Amino acid sequence: MNTVLRLATAACLAVSGYLHAQLYVGGYRVIPLIGPSFLVQASAAFAVAVLVALGGPFLLRLAAAALAAGALAGFVLSRTTGLFGFSEQGFQPAPEALLSVLAEAAVLVLVAVTLYRVRRGTRTVRA
């Protein structure tokens, strides 16, 4: 089960990275601060996804969760108060916005399940 959770986490993070890379190439690269942020997020997501898939330490899954949470926070800010002067509406651009939110939420859920299982296993060993 741990392998399934690890690979699913890596796959969802890679999807998020792919979508951010696709948006960067598709036009976000010309938006000051936002474009480079999309490129950094995509690069970091791909790198961490590969390391998680290869079975790196649990700390990498926490890094995956941090990347996903950061991307989700940027998404929310860009649709509420704006982010570095940039704002969008709803789930535009479609379908990338919705798919990205789903992939990032899945990363958070998968890491939470993994953390729960690790903590539960630790208690079982101590008992």
Tab-separated table of C-alpha atoms in Angstrom:
chain	number	residue	atom	x	y	z
A	1	MET	CA	0.000	0.000	0.000
A	2	ASN	CA	2.875	2.366	0.751
A	3	THR	CA	4.182	1.950	-2.801
A	4	VAL	CA	0.764	2.762	-4.242
A	5	LEU	CA	0.483	5.912	-2.100
A	6	ARG	CA	4.019	6.959	-3.009
A	7	LEU	CA	3.531	6.484	-6.751
A	8	ALA	CA	0.100	8.133	-6.708
A	9	THR	CA	1.558	11.126	-4.882
A	10	ALA	CA	4.363	11.369	-7.436
A	11	ALA	CA	1.947	11.061	-10.357
A	12	CYS	CA	-0.404	13.757	-9.047
A	13	LEU	CA	2.488	16.112	-8.371
A	14	ALA	CA	3.867	15.459	-11.857
A	15	VAL	CA	0.450	16.285	-13.349
A	16	SER	CA	0.457	19.582	-11.462
A	17	GLY	CA	3.951	20.310	-12.742
A	18	TYR	CA	2.978	19.421	-16.303
A	19	LEU	CA	-0.055	21.702	-16.205
A	20	HIS	CA	1.995	24.600	-14.861
A	21	ALA	CA	4.634	24.017	-17.552
A	22	GLN	CA	1.929	23.892	-20.207
A	23	LEU	CA	0.445	27.184	-18.983
A	24	TYR	CA	3.910	28.764	-18.855
A	25	VAL	CA	4.618	27.824	-22.483
A	26	GLY	CA	1.081	28.737	-23.523
A	27	GLY	CA	1.440	32.371	-22.536
A	28	TYR	CA	2.058	32.811	-18.821
A	29	ARG	CA	5.787	33.243	-19.481
A	30	VAL	CA	5.160	36.892	-20.431
A	31	ILE	CA	3.431	37.749	-17.132
A	32	PRO	CA	5.941	39.396	-14.777
A	33	LEU	CA	6.649	37.333	-11.625
A	34	ILE	CA	3.788	34.944	-12.366
A	35	GLY	CA	5.424	33.405	-15.444
A	36	PRO	CA	8.716	32.612	-13.718
A	37	SER	CA	6.768	31.328	-10.697
A	38	PHE	CA	4.938	28.860	-12.939
A	39	LEU	CA	8.249	27.683	-14.365
A	40	VAL	CA	9.794	27.261	-10.902
A	41	GLN	CA	6.714	25.412	-9.649
A	42	ALA	CA	6.724	23.093	-12.661
A	43	SER	CA	10.446	22.372	-12.311
A	44	ALA	CA	10.234	21.736	-8.573
A	45	ALA	CA	7.130	19.578	-8.967
A	46	PHE	CA	8.812	17.393	-11.597
A	47	ALA	CA	12.003	17.052	-9.549
A	48	VAL	CA	10.218	16.162	-6.322
A	49	ALA	CA	7.821	13.815	-8.171
A	50	VAL	CA	10.760	11.859	-9.588
A	51	LEU	CA	12.437	11.635	-6.186
A	52	VAL	CA	9.210	10.536	-4.486
A	53	ALA	CA	8.609	7.922	-7.203
A	54	LEU	CA	12.125	6.581	-6.700
A	55	GLY	CA	11.387	6.033	-3.016
A	56	GLY	CA	13.115	8.967	-1.397
A	57	PRO	CA	12.670	9.734	2.295
A	58	PHE	CA	9.301	10.713	3.738
A	59	LEU	CA	10.493	14.307	3.945
A	60	LEU	CA	10.131	14.471	0.147
A	61	ARG	CA	6.418	13.726	0.462
A	62	LEU	CA	6.155	16.666	2.822
A	63	ALA	CA	7.938	18.742	0.158
A	64	ALA	CA	5.352	17.492	-2.356
A	65	ALA	CA	2.574	18.609	-0.013
A	66	ALA	CA	4.247	22.006	0.424
A	67	LEU	CA	4.476	22.484	-3.350
A	68	ALA	CA	0.831	21.506	-3.791
A	69	ALA	CA	-0.304	23.751	-0.941
A	70	GLY	CA	1.701	26.651	-2.340
A	71	ALA	CA	0.193	26.208	-5.788
A	72	LEU	CA	-3.300	26.056	-4.296
A	73	ALA	CA	-2.629	29.174	-2.239
A	74	GLY	CA	-1.477	30.981	-5.385
A	75	PHE	CA	-4.610	29.823	-7.169
A	76	VAL	CA	-6.867	31.144	-4.399
A	77	LEU	CA	-5.000	34.448	-4.164
A	78	SER	CA	-5.120	34.971	-7.924
A	79	ARG	CA	-8.890	34.650	-7.771
A	80	THR	CA	-9.513	36.749	-4.666
A	81	THR	CA	-7.118	39.557	-3.751
A	82	GLY	CA	-4.827	39.094	-6.741
A	83	LEU	CA	-1.227	37.943	-6.735
A	84	PHE	CA	1.508	40.385	-7.753
A	85	GLY	CA	-1.123	42.381	-9.619
A	86	PHE	CA	-2.384	39.313	-11.492
A	87	SER	CA	-5.922	37.989	-11.181
A	88	GLU	CA	-8.178	35.516	-12.935
A	89	GLN	CA	-11.776	34.401	-12.602
A	90	GLY	CA	-13.176	30.994	-11.695
A	91	PHE	CA	-11.574	27.929	-13.180
A	92	GLN	CA	-10.001	29.703	-16.130
A	93	PRO	CA	-7.979	28.780	-18.076
A	94	ALA	CA	-10.014	25.663	-18.664
A	95	PRO	CA	-9.404	22.810	-18.245
A	96	GLU	CA	-5.931	23.367	-16.753
A	97	ALA	CA	-7.110	25.322	-13.705
A	98	LEU	CA	-9.557	22.658	-12.547
A	99	LEU	CA	-7.196	19.781	-13.312
A	100	SER	CA	-4.392	21.508	-11.432
A	101	VAL	CA	-6.577	22.106	-8.368
A	102	LEU	CA	-7.686	18.464	-8.408
A	103	ALA	CA	-4.115	17.171	-8.762
A	104	GLU	CA	-2.833	19.399	-5.961
A	105	ALA	CA	-5.713	18.491	-3.652
A	106	ALA	CA	-5.002	14.831	-4.376
A	107	VAL	CA	-1.353	15.311	-3.389
A	108	LEU	CA	-2.454	16.780	-0.062
A	109	VAL	CA	-4.915	13.943	0.583
A	110	LEU	CA	-2.377	11.259	-0.372
A	111	VAL	CA	0.318	12.742	1.859
A	112	ALA	CA	-2.192	13.056	4.723
A	113	VAL	CA	-3.166	9.387	4.321
A	114	THR	CA	0.503	8.415	4.259
A	115	LEU	CA	1.202	10.470	7.381
A	116	TYR	CA	-1.789	8.888	9.125
A	117	ARG	CA	-0.571	5.413	8.219
A	118	VAL	CA	2.965	6.190	9.388
A	119	ARG	CA	1.716	7.571	12.712
A	120	ARG	CA	-0.681	4.660	13.195
A	121	GLY	CA	2.118	2.209	12.447
A	122	THR	CA	4.407	3.963	14.924
A	123	ARG	CA	1.791	3.646	17.682
A	124	THR	CA	1.282	-0.022	16.879
A	125	VAL	CA	5.012	-0.703	17.140
A	126	ARG	CA	5.260	1.051	20.530
A	127	ALA	CA	2.245	-0.743	22.007
